[in-house]
GROMACS .gro file of C-alpha atoms in nm:
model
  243
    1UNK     CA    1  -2.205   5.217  -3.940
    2UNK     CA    2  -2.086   4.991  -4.209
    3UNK     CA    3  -2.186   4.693  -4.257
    4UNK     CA    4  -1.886   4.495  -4.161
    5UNK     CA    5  -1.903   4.652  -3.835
    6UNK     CA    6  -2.226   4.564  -3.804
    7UNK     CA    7  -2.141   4.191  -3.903
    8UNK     CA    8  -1.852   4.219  -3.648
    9UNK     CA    9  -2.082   4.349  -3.324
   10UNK     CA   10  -2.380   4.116  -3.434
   11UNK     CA   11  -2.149   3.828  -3.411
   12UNK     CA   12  -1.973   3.973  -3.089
   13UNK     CA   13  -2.290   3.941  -2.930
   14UNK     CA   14  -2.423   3.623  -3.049
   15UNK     CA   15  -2.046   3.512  -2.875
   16UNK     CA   16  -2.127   3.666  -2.569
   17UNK     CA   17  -2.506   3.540  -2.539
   18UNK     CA   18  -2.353   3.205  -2.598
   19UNK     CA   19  -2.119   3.206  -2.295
   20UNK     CA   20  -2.483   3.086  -2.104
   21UNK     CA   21  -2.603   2.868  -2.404
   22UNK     CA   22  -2.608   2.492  -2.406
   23UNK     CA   23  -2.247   2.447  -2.401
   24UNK     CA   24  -2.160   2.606  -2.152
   25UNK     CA   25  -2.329   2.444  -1.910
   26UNK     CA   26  -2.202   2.216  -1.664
   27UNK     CA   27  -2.238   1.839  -1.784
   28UNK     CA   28  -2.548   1.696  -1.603
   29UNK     CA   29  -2.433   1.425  -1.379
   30UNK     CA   30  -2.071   1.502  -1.371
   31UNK     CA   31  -1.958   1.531  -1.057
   32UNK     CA   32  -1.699   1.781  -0.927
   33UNK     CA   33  -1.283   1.696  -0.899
   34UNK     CA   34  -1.200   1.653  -0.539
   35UNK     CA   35  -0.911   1.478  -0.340
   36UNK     CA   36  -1.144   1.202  -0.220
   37UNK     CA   37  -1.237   1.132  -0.568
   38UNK     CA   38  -0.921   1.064  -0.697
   39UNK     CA   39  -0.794   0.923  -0.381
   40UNK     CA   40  -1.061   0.678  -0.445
   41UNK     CA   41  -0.981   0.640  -0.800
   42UNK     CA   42  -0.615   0.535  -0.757
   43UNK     CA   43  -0.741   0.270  -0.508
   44UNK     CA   44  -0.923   0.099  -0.757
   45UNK     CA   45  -0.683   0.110  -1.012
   46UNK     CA   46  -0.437   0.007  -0.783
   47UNK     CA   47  -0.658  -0.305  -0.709
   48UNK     CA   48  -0.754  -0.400  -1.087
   49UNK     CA   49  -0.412  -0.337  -1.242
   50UNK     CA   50  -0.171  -0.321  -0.961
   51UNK     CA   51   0.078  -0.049  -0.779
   52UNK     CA   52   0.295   0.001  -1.099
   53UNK     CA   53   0.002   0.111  -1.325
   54UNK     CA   54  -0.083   0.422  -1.119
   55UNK     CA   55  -0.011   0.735  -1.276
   56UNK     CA   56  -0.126   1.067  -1.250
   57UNK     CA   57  -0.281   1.065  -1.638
   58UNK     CA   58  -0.450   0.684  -1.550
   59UNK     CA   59  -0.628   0.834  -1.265
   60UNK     CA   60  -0.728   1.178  -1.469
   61UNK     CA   61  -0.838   0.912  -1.749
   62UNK     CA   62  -1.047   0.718  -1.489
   63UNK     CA   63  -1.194   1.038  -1.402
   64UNK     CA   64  -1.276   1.194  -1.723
   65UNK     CA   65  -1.059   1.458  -1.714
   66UNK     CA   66  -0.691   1.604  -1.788
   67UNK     CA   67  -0.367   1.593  -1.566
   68UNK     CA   68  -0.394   1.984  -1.523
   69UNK     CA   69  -0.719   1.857  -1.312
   70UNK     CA   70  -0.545   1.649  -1.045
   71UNK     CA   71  -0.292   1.898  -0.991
   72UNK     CA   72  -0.503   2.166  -0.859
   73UNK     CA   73  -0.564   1.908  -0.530
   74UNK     CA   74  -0.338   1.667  -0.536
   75UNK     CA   75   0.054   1.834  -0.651
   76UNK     CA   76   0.243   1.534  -0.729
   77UNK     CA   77   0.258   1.134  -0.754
   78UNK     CA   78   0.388   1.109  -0.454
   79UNK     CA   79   0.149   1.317  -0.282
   80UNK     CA   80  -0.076   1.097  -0.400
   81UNK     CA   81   0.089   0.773  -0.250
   82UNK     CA   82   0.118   0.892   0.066
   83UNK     CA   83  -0.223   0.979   0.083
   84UNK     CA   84  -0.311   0.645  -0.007
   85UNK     CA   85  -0.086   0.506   0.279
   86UNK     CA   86  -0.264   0.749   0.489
   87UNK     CA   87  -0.601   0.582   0.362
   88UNK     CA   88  -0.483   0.232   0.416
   89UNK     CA   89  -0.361   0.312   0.778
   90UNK     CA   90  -0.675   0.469   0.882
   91UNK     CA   91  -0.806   0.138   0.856
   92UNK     CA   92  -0.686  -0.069   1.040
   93UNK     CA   93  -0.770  -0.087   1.414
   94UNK     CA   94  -0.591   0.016   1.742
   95UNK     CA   95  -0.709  -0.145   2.031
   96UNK     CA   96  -0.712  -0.052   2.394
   97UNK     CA   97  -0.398  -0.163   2.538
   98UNK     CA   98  -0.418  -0.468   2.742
   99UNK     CA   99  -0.103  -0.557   2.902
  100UNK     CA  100  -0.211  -0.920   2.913
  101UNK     CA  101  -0.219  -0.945   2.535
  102UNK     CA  102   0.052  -0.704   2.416
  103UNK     CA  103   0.162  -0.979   2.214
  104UNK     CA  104  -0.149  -1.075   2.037
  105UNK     CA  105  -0.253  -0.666   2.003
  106UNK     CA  106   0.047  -0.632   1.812
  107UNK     CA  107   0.055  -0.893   1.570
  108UNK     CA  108  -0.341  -0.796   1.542
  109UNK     CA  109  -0.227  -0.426   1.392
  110UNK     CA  110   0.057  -0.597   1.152
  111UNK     CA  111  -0.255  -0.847   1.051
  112UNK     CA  112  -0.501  -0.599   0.989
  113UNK     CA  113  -0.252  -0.376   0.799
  114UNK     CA  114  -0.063  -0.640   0.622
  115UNK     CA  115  -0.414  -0.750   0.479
  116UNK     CA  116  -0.515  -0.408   0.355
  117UNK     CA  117  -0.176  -0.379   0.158
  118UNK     CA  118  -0.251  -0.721   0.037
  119UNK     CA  119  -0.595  -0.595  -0.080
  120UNK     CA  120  -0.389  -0.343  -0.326
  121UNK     CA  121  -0.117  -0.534  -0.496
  122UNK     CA  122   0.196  -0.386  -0.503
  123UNK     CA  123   0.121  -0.049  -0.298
  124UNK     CA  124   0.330  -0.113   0.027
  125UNK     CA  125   0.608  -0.029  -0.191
  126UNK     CA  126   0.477   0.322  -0.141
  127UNK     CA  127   0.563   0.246   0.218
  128UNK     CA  128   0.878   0.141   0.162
  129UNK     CA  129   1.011   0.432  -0.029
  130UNK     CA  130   0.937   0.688   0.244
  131UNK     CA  131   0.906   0.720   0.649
  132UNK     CA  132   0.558   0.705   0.781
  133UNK     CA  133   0.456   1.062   0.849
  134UNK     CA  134   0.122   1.113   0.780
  135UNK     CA  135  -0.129   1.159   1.111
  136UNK     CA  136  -0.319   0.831   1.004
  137UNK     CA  137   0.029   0.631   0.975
  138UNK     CA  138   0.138   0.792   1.323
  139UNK     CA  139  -0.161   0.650   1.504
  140UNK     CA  140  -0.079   0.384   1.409
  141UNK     CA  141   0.277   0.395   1.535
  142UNK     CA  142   0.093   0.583   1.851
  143UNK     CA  143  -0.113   0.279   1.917
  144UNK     CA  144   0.187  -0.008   1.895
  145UNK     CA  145   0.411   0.248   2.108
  146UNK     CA  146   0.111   0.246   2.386
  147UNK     CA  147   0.074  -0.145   2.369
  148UNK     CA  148   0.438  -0.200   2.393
  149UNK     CA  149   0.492   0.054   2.703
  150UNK     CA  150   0.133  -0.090   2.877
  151UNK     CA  151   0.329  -0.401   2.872
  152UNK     CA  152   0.644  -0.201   3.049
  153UNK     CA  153   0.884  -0.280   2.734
  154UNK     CA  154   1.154  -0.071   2.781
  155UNK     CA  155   1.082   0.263   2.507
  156UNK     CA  156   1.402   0.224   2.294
  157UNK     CA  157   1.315  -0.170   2.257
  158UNK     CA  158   0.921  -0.071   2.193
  159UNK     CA  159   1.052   0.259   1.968
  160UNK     CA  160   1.297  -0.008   1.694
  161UNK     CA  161   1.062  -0.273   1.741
  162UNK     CA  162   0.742  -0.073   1.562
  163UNK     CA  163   0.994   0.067   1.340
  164UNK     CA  164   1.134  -0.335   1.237
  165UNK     CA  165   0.742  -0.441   1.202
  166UNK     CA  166   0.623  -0.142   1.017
  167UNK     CA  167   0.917  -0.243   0.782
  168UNK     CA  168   0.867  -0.643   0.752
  169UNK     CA  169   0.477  -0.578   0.704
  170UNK     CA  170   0.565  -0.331   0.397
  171UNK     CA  171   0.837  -0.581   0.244
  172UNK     CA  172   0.645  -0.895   0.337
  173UNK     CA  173   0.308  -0.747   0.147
  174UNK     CA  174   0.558  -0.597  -0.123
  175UNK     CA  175   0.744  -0.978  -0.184
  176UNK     CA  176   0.403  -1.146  -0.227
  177UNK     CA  177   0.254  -0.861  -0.470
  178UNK     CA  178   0.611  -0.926  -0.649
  179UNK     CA  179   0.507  -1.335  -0.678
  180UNK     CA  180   0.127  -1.309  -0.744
  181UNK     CA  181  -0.017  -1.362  -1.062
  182UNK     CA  182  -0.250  -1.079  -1.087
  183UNK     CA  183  -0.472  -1.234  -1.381
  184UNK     CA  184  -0.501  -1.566  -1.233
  185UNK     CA  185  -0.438  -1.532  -0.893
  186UNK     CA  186  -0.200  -1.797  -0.876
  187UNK     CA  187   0.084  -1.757  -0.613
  188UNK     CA  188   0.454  -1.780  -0.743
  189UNK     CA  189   0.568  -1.874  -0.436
  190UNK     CA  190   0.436  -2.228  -0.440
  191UNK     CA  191   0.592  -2.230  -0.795
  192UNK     CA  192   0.917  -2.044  -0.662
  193UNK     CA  193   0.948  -2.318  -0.375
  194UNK     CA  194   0.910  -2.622  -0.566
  195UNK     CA  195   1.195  -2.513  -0.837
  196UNK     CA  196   1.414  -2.379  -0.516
  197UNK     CA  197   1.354  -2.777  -0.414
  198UNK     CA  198   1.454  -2.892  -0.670
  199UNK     CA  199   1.754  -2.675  -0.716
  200UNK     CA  200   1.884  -2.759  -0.342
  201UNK     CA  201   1.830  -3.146  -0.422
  202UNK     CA  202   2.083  -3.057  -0.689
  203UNK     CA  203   2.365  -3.002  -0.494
  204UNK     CA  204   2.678  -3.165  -0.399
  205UNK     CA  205   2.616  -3.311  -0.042
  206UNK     CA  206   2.937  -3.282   0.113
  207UNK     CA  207   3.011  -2.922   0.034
  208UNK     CA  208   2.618  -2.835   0.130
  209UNK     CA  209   2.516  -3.067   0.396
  210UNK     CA  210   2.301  -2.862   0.599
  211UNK     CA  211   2.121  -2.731   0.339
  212UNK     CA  212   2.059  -3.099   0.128
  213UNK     CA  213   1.959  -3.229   0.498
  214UNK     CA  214   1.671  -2.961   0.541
  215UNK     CA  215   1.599  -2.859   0.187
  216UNK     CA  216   1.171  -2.916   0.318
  217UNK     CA  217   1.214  -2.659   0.605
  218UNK     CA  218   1.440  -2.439   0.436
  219UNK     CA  219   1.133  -2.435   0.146
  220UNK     CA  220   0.838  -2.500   0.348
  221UNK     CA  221   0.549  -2.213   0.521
  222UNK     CA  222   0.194  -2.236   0.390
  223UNK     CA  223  -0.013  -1.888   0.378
  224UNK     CA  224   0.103  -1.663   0.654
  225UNK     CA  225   0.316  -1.903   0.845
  226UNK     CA  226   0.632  -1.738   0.757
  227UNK     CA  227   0.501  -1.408   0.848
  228UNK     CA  228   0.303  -1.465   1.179
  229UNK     CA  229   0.690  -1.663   1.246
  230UNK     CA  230   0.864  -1.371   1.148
  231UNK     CA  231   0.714  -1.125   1.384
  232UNK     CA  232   0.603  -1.345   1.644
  233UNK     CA  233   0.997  -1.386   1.725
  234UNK     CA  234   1.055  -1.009   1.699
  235UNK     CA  235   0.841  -0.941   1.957
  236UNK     CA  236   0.956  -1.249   2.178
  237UNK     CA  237   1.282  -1.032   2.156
  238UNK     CA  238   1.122  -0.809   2.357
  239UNK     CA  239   1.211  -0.827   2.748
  240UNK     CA  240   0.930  -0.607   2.971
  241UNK     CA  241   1.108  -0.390   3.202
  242UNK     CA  242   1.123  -0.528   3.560
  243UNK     CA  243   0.902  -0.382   3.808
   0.00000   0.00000   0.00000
């Protein structure tokens, strides 16, 4: 045997005896990729740096780790929204259906979820761009439909009106993610109303007399006034089936 071949098979083997060294061994503390991981990942990014900063590389980068990573659990960006959607909806409560209080069970769901979308600026747009289908958002949808039948509203009513609230809830939380300052918190509505004053002040009164005569409740709602309004008169809408 020469002694390049010898050169060759000595360093052949010091490759192979290294394939168990030090680097090769799994980074202490690191822990493994899963779906909950990044799931959980995307939430808080979501949270610090809103809905439109979440990308499949910000979430690898949050986890130490490439693209290629995410894709073996998770195939695509919208995957990953609707499992986040899925997420948000398995929080939020379902009460036993009390005929009673149909009224206040229901606008206790659009709270609950309508505060969890708030909690994650910007991600009921997620909501928006696709039908709720996942098993978490259909218990939800499960648990309206029951309240709204408990309380003998006739099913197609009960069926458009979870549809119309799932929808408001999404664009209501969407609008307000749209008009909150994210780095100071401030709310651009208060700013967005006082200009949209000011603006309605500004026209001619005899070609806009309705609207110069109630320019404060065309601009006023504090908080959630506009939105506990909004649904509280869909579901007055709603006429219970005669026994």
């Amino acid at each position: 045997m020469t002694n390049k071949s010898a050169q060759d098979r000595d360093e052949w083997a010091a490759k192979i005896a290294a394939l168990d060294g030090p680097d090769r061994a799994p980074r202490a503390g690191k822990a493994p990729i899963t779906v909950a991981r990044i799931v959980d990942a995307a939430f808080r990014l979501v949270e610090t740096d809103g809905f439109e900063a979440l990308t499949m590389r910000r979430v690898a980068a949050a986890l130490q780790t490439g693209p290629a990573s995410l894709y073996a659990h998770v195939r695509n960006k919208a995957e990953l929204d609707e499992l986040l959607i899925s997420e948000v909806c398995a929080r939020v409560p379902v009460p036993e259906p009390d005929p009673a209080r149909w009224t206040e069970q229901m606008l206790g769901i659009c709270r609950a979820l309508r505060d969890e979308y708030l909690r994650y600026p910007g991600i009921s747009r997620a909501a928006l761009a696709a039908a709720p289908n996942s098993l978490d958002a259909l218990r939800l949808s499960e648990g309206m439909l029951t309240v709204l039948l408990a309380a003998k509203v006739p099913p197609q009513s009960a069926a458009w009106a979870i549809d119309a609230a799932f929808l408001y809830v999404s664009a209501y939380c969407f609008e307000v993610s749209l008009r909150t300052h994210s780095d100071t918190g401030v709310d651009q509505r208060v700013l967005d109303r006082d200009d949209l004053a000011e603006r309605y002040r500004m026209l001619p009164a005899d070609r806009f007399p309705s609207t110069v005569a109630h320019i404060r409740e065309l601009t006023s709602g504090e908080g959630h006034e506009r939105f506990e309004f909004t649904l509280t008169a869909l579901l007055g809408g709603l006429a219970p089936a005669r026994s």
